Tab-separated table of C-alpha atoms in Angstrom:
chain	number	residue	atom	x	y	z
A	1	MET	CA	82.142	116.500	82.189
A	2	ILE	CA	85.274	115.379	83.978
A	3	GLY	CA	87.590	112.568	83.001
A	4	GLY	CA	87.305	110.049	80.191
A	5	CYS	CA	86.391	106.485	79.385
A	6	ALA	CA	86.582	103.963	76.568
A	7	ASP	CA	84.820	104.961	73.333
A	8	ASP	CA	81.848	102.704	74.044
A	9	GLY	CA	81.475	103.952	77.621
A	10	ALA	CA	82.841	100.756	79.170
A	11	VAL	CA	85.646	100.567	81.675
A	12	ALA	CA	88.950	100.561	79.817
A	13	PRO	CA	91.603	97.964	80.732
A	14	ILE	CA	95.034	99.298	81.583
A	15	ASP	CA	97.663	98.928	78.900
A	16	SER	CA	100.362	96.788	80.506
A	17	GLY	CA	102.916	99.216	79.150
A	18	ARG	CA	101.541	102.052	81.280
A	19	GLY	CA	102.895	101.054	84.630
A	20	GLY	CA	102.171	97.372	85.150
A	21	VAL	CA	99.579	97.721	87.909
A	22	ALA	CA	98.686	94.285	89.217
A	23	PRO	CA	97.508	92.391	92.262
A	24	VAL	CA	100.346	90.398	93.774
A	25	SER	CA	99.821	86.640	93.845
A	26	GLY	CA	101.313	84.865	96.844
A	27	ASP	CA	103.003	86.329	99.895
A	28	VAL	CA	105.514	89.082	99.242
A	29	LEU	CA	107.342	90.406	102.284
A	30	PRO	CA	107.831	94.162	101.786
A	31	ASP	CA	111.407	95.217	102.459
A	32	GLY	CA	111.930	97.571	105.395
A	33	VAL	CA	108.353	97.487	106.722
A	34	ARG	CA	108.238	96.882	110.469
A	35	VAL	CA	105.323	95.911	112.731
A	36	PRO	CA	105.182	94.591	116.304
A	37	ASP	CA	105.726	90.923	117.051
A	38	GLY	CA	102.597	88.938	116.349
A	39	PHE	CA	101.741	90.692	113.067
A	40	THR	CA	102.503	89.871	109.438
A	41	VAL	CA	102.701	92.236	106.454
A	42	THR	CA	102.223	91.227	102.829
A	43	ALA	CA	101.882	93.197	99.607
A	44	VAL	CA	98.568	92.613	97.839
A	45	VAL	CA	98.811	95.178	95.012
A	46	ASP	CA	101.880	96.724	93.411
A	47	GLY	CA	102.678	99.085	90.547
A	48	LEU	CA	100.296	101.902	91.451
A	49	SER	CA	101.155	105.518	90.687
A	50	GLN	CA	100.824	107.701	93.804
A	51	PRO	CA	97.637	106.120	95.192
A	52	THR	CA	95.594	108.379	97.463
A	53	GLN	CA	92.495	106.492	98.598
A	54	LEU	CA	91.235	102.913	98.515
A	55	ASP	CA	87.650	101.708	98.840
A	56	VAL	CA	86.819	98.015	99.114
A	57	LEU	CA	83.537	97.259	97.374
A	58	ASP	CA	81.003	94.784	98.728
A	59	ASP	CA	82.170	92.158	96.216
A	60	GLY	CA	85.808	92.506	97.342
A	61	ARG	CA	87.069	94.524	94.386
A	62	PHE	CA	89.265	97.565	94.998
A	63	LEU	CA	88.532	101.116	93.864
A	64	VAL	CA	91.786	103.099	93.928
A	65	ALA	CA	92.291	106.797	93.250
A	66	GLU	CA	95.794	107.822	92.194
A	67	LEU	CA	97.517	111.032	91.124
A	68	HIS	CA	99.379	109.274	88.267
A	69	GLY	CA	101.571	112.357	87.817
A	70	SER	CA	102.296	115.643	89.529
A	71	GLU	CA	99.608	117.091	91.794
A	72	ASN	CA	98.369	119.703	89.341
A	73	GLU	CA	98.978	117.844	86.092
A	74	GLY	CA	95.377	116.680	85.677
A	75	THR	CA	96.374	113.078	84.953
A	76	GLY	CA	94.772	111.453	87.990
A	77	ARG	CA	92.553	108.420	87.598
A	78	VAL	CA	90.411	105.838	89.362
A	79	LEU	CA	91.233	102.147	88.944
A	80	LEU	CA	89.084	99.082	89.545
A	81	LEU	CA	90.840	95.793	90.268
A	82	ASP	CA	90.128	92.425	91.800
A	83	PRO	CA	92.851	91.242	94.203
A	84	ALA	CA	91.390	87.715	94.041
A	85	ARG	CA	92.095	87.576	90.290
A	86	PRO	CA	95.762	88.543	89.926
A	87	ASP	CA	95.841	87.566	86.246
A	88	ASP	CA	93.114	90.086	85.325
A	89	ALA	CA	94.375	93.515	84.308
A	90	PRO	CA	93.036	96.381	86.426
A	91	ALA	CA	90.750	98.789	84.606
A	92	VAL	CA	90.638	102.576	84.347
A	93	VAL	CA	87.152	103.668	85.371
A	94	VAL	CA	87.825	107.371	84.790
A	95	ASP	CA	90.937	109.422	84.089
A	96	GLY	CA	92.036	112.979	83.361
A	97	LEU	CA	91.322	113.940	86.978
A	98	LEU	CA	92.808	116.929	88.799
A	99	LYS	CA	94.339	115.764	92.081
A	100	PRO	CA	91.839	113.020	93.034
A	101	THR	CA	92.280	112.653	96.795
A	102	GLY	CA	89.065	110.790	97.499
A	103	VAL	CA	87.035	107.937	96.019
A	104	VAL	CA	84.201	105.837	97.375
A	105	GLY	CA	81.734	103.389	95.864
A	106	LEU	CA	78.069	103.769	96.732
A	107	GLY	CA	75.742	101.260	95.104
A	108	PRO	CA	76.282	101.324	91.325
A	109	GLU	CA	78.158	104.648	91.470
A	110	LEU	CA	81.536	105.972	92.392
A	111	TRP	CA	82.065	109.377	93.967
A	112	VAL	CA	85.309	111.268	93.413
A	113	MET	CA	86.783	114.261	95.212
A	114	GLN	CA	89.139	116.232	93.027
A	115	GLN	CA	91.065	119.345	94.006
A	116	ARG	CA	87.939	121.293	94.917
A	117	SER	CA	85.034	119.508	93.239
A	118	LEU	CA	82.869	116.511	94.097
A	119	SER	CA	81.617	114.320	91.247
A	120	ARG	CA	79.761	111.061	90.716
A	121	GLY	CA	79.525	108.541	87.893
A	122	PRO	CA	78.853	104.891	87.054
A	123	LEU	CA	81.177	102.192	88.357
A	124	THR	CA	81.008	100.651	84.894
A	125	GLY	CA	82.836	103.627	83.410
A	126	GLY	CA	81.732	106.797	81.719
A	127	PRO	CA	81.811	110.551	82.290
A	128	LEU	CA	81.468	111.980	85.760
A	129	THR	CA	78.757	114.449	86.689
A	130	VAL	CA	79.808	117.365	88.875
A	131	VAL	CA	77.787	117.472	92.086
A	132	LEU	CA	79.579	120.384	93.769
A	133	ASP	CA	82.181	122.683	92.227
A	134	ASP	CA	84.379	125.610	93.267
A	135	LEU	CA	84.338	124.427	96.862
A	136	PRO	CA	86.292	126.575	99.324
A	137	PHE	CA	89.636	124.955	100.073
A	138	ASN	CA	93.105	125.562	101.473
A	139	GLY	CA	94.681	126.043	98.059
A	140	ARG	CA	95.808	122.432	97.784
A	141	SER	CA	93.077	119.806	98.274
A	142	GLU	CA	89.952	118.780	100.169
A	143	GLY	CA	90.881	115.292	101.404
A	144	SER	CA	89.246	111.874	101.299
A	145	LEU	CA	85.652	110.635	101.056
A	146	SER	CA	83.685	108.277	103.286
A	147	VAL	CA	80.131	107.031	103.778
A	148	ASP	CA	78.343	107.547	107.089
A	149	GLY	CA	75.832	105.288	108.822
A	150	GLU	CA	72.970	106.944	106.936
A	151	GLY	CA	74.455	106.251	103.506
A	152	ARG	CA	75.567	109.841	102.980
A	153	VAL	CA	78.881	110.782	101.376
A	154	MET	CA	81.095	112.696	103.795
A	155	TYR	CA	83.693	115.212	102.661
A	156	GLU	CA	85.450	118.296	103.949
A	157	THR	CA	86.027	121.813	102.726
A	158	SER	CA	89.487	122.567	104.062
A	159	GLY	CA	90.053	125.761	105.986
A	160	THR	CA	91.041	129.023	104.366
A	161	LEU	CA	91.122	132.471	105.932
A	162	ASP	CA	89.036	135.516	105.181
A	163	GLY	CA	90.950	138.079	107.199
A	164	SER	CA	91.187	136.592	110.677
A	165	VAL	CA	88.243	134.187	110.409
A	166	ALA	CA	87.462	131.064	108.420
A	167	ALA	CA	86.131	131.867	104.956
A	168	ALA	CA	82.440	131.138	104.494
A	169	GLY	CA	81.818	127.460	103.837
A	170	SER	CA	85.387	126.392	104.564
A	171	ALA	CA	86.832	124.497	107.565
A	172	THR	CA	83.720	122.316	107.566
A	173	LEU	CA	82.879	118.620	107.510
A	174	TRP	CA	79.839	117.885	105.330
A	175	ALA	CA	77.483	115.031	104.488
A	176	VAL	CA	75.511	114.874	101.259
A	177	ASP	CA	72.671	112.493	100.500
A	178	PRO	CA	72.914	111.158	96.919
A	179	GLY	CA	69.575	112.758	96.185
A	180	GLY	CA	69.846	115.851	98.344
A	181	SER	CA	71.853	118.878	99.373
A	182	PRO	CA	74.944	118.900	101.598
A	183	VAL	CA	74.497	119.591	105.296
A	184	PRO	CA	77.253	120.649	107.706
A	185	VAL	CA	78.246	118.074	110.318
A	186	ALA	CA	80.957	120.006	112.159
A	187	THR	CA	82.916	123.233	111.720
A	188	GLY	CA	86.206	124.765	112.841
A	189	LEU	CA	88.379	122.031	111.287
A	190	LYS	CA	91.431	123.221	109.329
A	191	ASN	CA	91.960	120.091	107.264
A	192	ALA	CA	89.700	117.197	108.248
A	193	TYR	CA	91.382	114.821	105.818
A	194	GLY	CA	90.300	111.319	106.857
A	195	ARG	CA	87.611	109.733	109.041
A	196	THR	CA	86.035	106.453	110.113
A	197	LEU	CA	83.124	105.143	112.150
A	198	GLY	CA	83.959	103.276	115.364
A	199	ALA	CA	82.357	100.006	116.406
A	200	ASP	CA	79.798	101.973	118.444
A	201	GLY	CA	79.075	104.425	115.613
A	202	THR	CA	81.371	107.192	116.900
A	203	LEU	CA	82.751	109.370	114.114
A	204	TRP	CA	86.529	109.718	114.361
A	205	GLN	CA	88.231	112.441	112.352
A	206	THR	CA	91.868	113.355	111.663
A	207	GLU	CA	92.777	117.035	111.691
A	208	ILE	CA	95.826	118.598	110.001
A	209	ALA	CA	96.635	121.991	111.521
A	210	ASP	CA	98.869	123.465	108.771
A	211	GLY	CA	100.535	126.873	109.114
A	212	THR	CA	101.639	128.762	112.217
A	213	TYR	CA	99.602	130.224	115.058
A	214	ASP	CA	100.985	133.020	117.222
A	215	GLY	CA	104.285	132.307	115.474
A	216	ALA	CA	104.465	128.568	116.165
A	217	PRO	CA	103.181	125.410	114.429
A	218	ALA	CA	100.246	123.591	116.003
A	219	PRO	CA	99.971	119.852	116.638
A	220	ASP	CA	97.888	117.650	114.392
A	221	GLU	CA	94.992	115.780	115.974
A	222	LEU	CA	92.562	112.907	116.133
A	223	VAL	CA	89.137	114.008	117.353
A	224	ARG	CA	85.751	112.453	117.956
A	225	VAL	CA	82.934	114.322	116.226
A	226	GLU	CA	79.329	114.880	117.159
A	227	ALA	CA	76.871	116.695	114.920
A	228	GLY	CA	77.050	120.443	115.491
A	229	ASP	CA	80.567	120.487	116.975
A	230	ASP	CA	82.679	123.606	116.452
A	231	PHE	CA	86.397	122.902	116.885
A	232	GLY	CA	87.224	126.596	116.770
A	233	TRP	CA	89.771	126.978	113.954
A	234	PRO	CA	91.455	129.433	113.500
A	235	ARG	CA	90.916	130.969	116.936
A	236	CYS	CA	91.557	127.599	118.643
A	237	VAL	CA	94.020	124.843	117.690
A	238	GLY	CA	95.264	121.633	119.266
A	239	ASP	CA	93.654	120.713	122.555
A	240	ARG	CA	91.619	123.921	123.085
A	241	THR	CA	94.685	126.161	122.695
A	242	PRO	CA	93.679	129.791	122.032
A	243	VAL	CA	95.337	131.707	119.171
A	244	ALA	CA	95.590	135.388	120.062
A	245	GLN	CA	96.299	136.546	116.505
A	246	TYR	CA	92.878	135.226	115.467
A	247	GLY	CA	90.986	136.450	118.512
A	248	GLY	CA	91.149	133.235	120.507
A	249	THR	CA	90.900	133.279	124.293
A	250	ALA	CA	90.831	130.604	126.949
A	251	ASP	CA	87.144	131.325	127.512
A	252	SER	CA	86.296	131.085	123.807
A	253	CYS	CA	88.136	127.774	123.342
A	254	VAL	CA	87.095	125.924	126.487
A	255	GLY	CA	83.782	124.973	124.900
A	256	SER	CA	85.354	123.326	121.840
A	257	PRO	CA	85.735	119.515	121.828
A	258	ARG	CA	88.964	118.120	123.259
A	259	SER	CA	91.637	116.406	121.190
A	260	HIS	CA	91.443	112.647	121.558
A	261	ALA	CA	95.115	112.369	120.515
A	262	LEU	CA	97.812	114.838	119.508
A	263	PHE	CA	100.598	114.322	116.984
A	264	GLU	CA	103.754	116.304	116.301
A	265	PRO	CA	103.271	119.411	114.135
A	266	GLY	CA	103.530	118.432	110.498
A	267	ALA	CA	102.937	114.711	111.144
A	268	THR	CA	99.974	114.962	108.723
A	269	PRO	CA	97.361	112.363	109.717
A	270	THR	CA	95.666	111.457	106.447
A	271	SER	CA	93.607	108.461	107.559
A	272	VAL	CA	92.178	106.593	110.536
A	273	ALA	CA	90.741	103.083	110.791
A	274	VAL	CA	89.502	100.788	113.536
A	275	ALA	CA	92.008	97.983	114.120
A	276	PRO	CA	90.423	94.814	112.670
A	277	TRP	CA	91.781	92.728	115.559
A	278	ASP	CA	90.696	95.122	118.361
A	279	ASP	CA	87.815	97.577	118.065
A	280	GLY	CA	89.177	99.400	121.103
A	281	VAL	CA	92.152	100.630	119.065
A	282	LEU	CA	92.298	103.210	116.297
A	283	LEU	CA	95.121	103.203	113.751
A	284	VAL	CA	96.226	106.523	112.259
A	285	ALA	CA	98.388	107.047	109.173
A	286	LEU	CA	100.911	109.858	109.655
A	287	TRP	CA	101.949	110.806	106.112
A	288	ASN	CA	104.956	113.002	106.829
A	289	ALA	CA	106.065	111.021	109.873
A	290	GLY	CA	106.184	107.851	107.764
A	291	GLN	CA	104.403	105.655	110.250
A	292	VAL	CA	101.081	104.249	111.423
A	293	VAL	CA	100.347	104.711	115.125
A	294	ALA	CA	97.872	103.047	117.477
A	295	VAL	CA	95.528	105.145	119.618
A	296	PRO	CA	93.316	103.540	122.305
A	297	VAL	CA	89.643	104.479	122.078
A	298	ASP	CA	89.465	104.838	125.858
A	299	GLY	CA	91.716	106.864	128.134
A	300	THR	CA	92.294	110.310	129.515
A	301	GLU	CA	92.336	112.816	126.678
A	302	PRO	CA	94.555	113.534	124.951
A	303	VAL	CA	95.529	109.865	124.666
A	304	ALA	CA	99.162	109.089	123.836
A	305	PRO	CA	99.664	107.326	120.480
A	306	GLU	CA	101.977	104.320	120.250
A	307	PRO	CA	104.087	103.267	117.227
A	308	PHE	CA	102.614	100.431	115.186
A	309	LEU	CA	103.929	100.291	111.596
A	310	ALA	CA	107.089	101.904	110.203
A	311	GLY	CA	109.146	101.629	107.033
A	312	VAL	CA	106.583	103.170	104.667
A	313	ASP	CA	107.671	106.643	103.556
A	314	HIS	CA	104.160	108.028	103.106
A	315	PRO	CA	101.271	105.883	104.377
A	316	GLN	CA	98.262	107.591	102.807
A	317	ASP	CA	95.112	105.609	103.519
A	318	LEU	CA	94.015	102.853	105.906
A	319	VAL	CA	91.092	100.471	105.388
A	320	ALA	CA	89.854	97.780	107.780
A	321	ASP	CA	88.907	94.878	105.509
A	322	GLY	CA	87.679	91.861	107.426
A	323	ASP	CA	90.522	90.622	109.608
A	324	ARG	CA	93.206	92.657	107.852
A	325	LEU	CA	94.319	96.268	107.727
A	326	LEU	CA	95.025	97.561	104.222
A	327	VAL	CA	97.692	100.272	104.036
A	328	VAL	CA	97.959	102.454	100.930
A	329	ASP	CA	101.637	103.248	100.351
A	330	PHE	CA	101.692	106.512	98.379
A	331	SER	CA	105.410	106.596	97.579
A	332	GLY	CA	105.793	102.856	97.077
A	333	GLY	CA	102.757	102.603	94.808
A	334	ARG	CA	101.399	99.559	96.588
A	335	ILE	CA	98.769	98.275	98.977
A	336	LEU	CA	99.950	96.322	102.009
A	337	ALA	CA	97.912	93.995	104.204
A	338	VAL	CA	98.613	93.697	107.941
A	339	THR	CA	97.203	90.670	109.758
A	340	VAL	CA	97.650	88.928	113.070
A	341	ALA	CA	100.290	86.229	112.607
């Protein structure tokens, strides 16, 4: 069993003395946030504690995972709140979580990715059941969760080395049917943190390179994924760049998929979403760079990203919700909404 709940198994309301999480009623212009002319930014939720992932349920309520403490403190939790009812206190669905980086609702259940375990439980509150445990990982975390077009939960096992090759089961993007076993979707991905489905069903995936290769850092990436792809990590990084120290050669990397877009080393792309106002544009959250950038779907690869949103220290997660883009502000403990003015 992981986490906790109210004594009767119901979702527990948040004590207002434990942080004051609340939807924001009315328009609140966030200080310092900048977007291009023609767009407006408002804050829709404030008072969160290091939020990591947001999922908008079919009824409009928000599921939010947050660290609620230091990364390894084991005080993470999942909140459920209704932004349309700002006077209602958000509720703690489950707490006592170790580094929850991913949450998604699927029917009557929520799925949670902790440091290296995947669990599921009722949206109404109650203990979580471990689905997969002791997953291979990079020593820090696995990343976010998503649901594919077949209703499967998608997750990654971040890359770790076994000598000069990826450890068995790591550096892989997976999909698991709620009633079945996980199947690999793509391999050779160091840290496939966030993903989304395009308007045409294309799977877009962010990739965080981490570390150094032949003595230099590698760029981070946005890639398009097809089932069975091998992106080549650790022998290949960036846009088919071979890494000699791990046995990479030009011939061995030329068959790996190309980068759709490249970002500066250490930019840390944690999320990608289709722009609600233009399905020909992808928006990528760069956690360390402190910005959201726009990447055209079409163009000669690698496509050059363009600045879109700045003034958020650590944009963590992006969600296209109707005609608005929701931006999870990790450091600011808030959720912002970007719309066309």
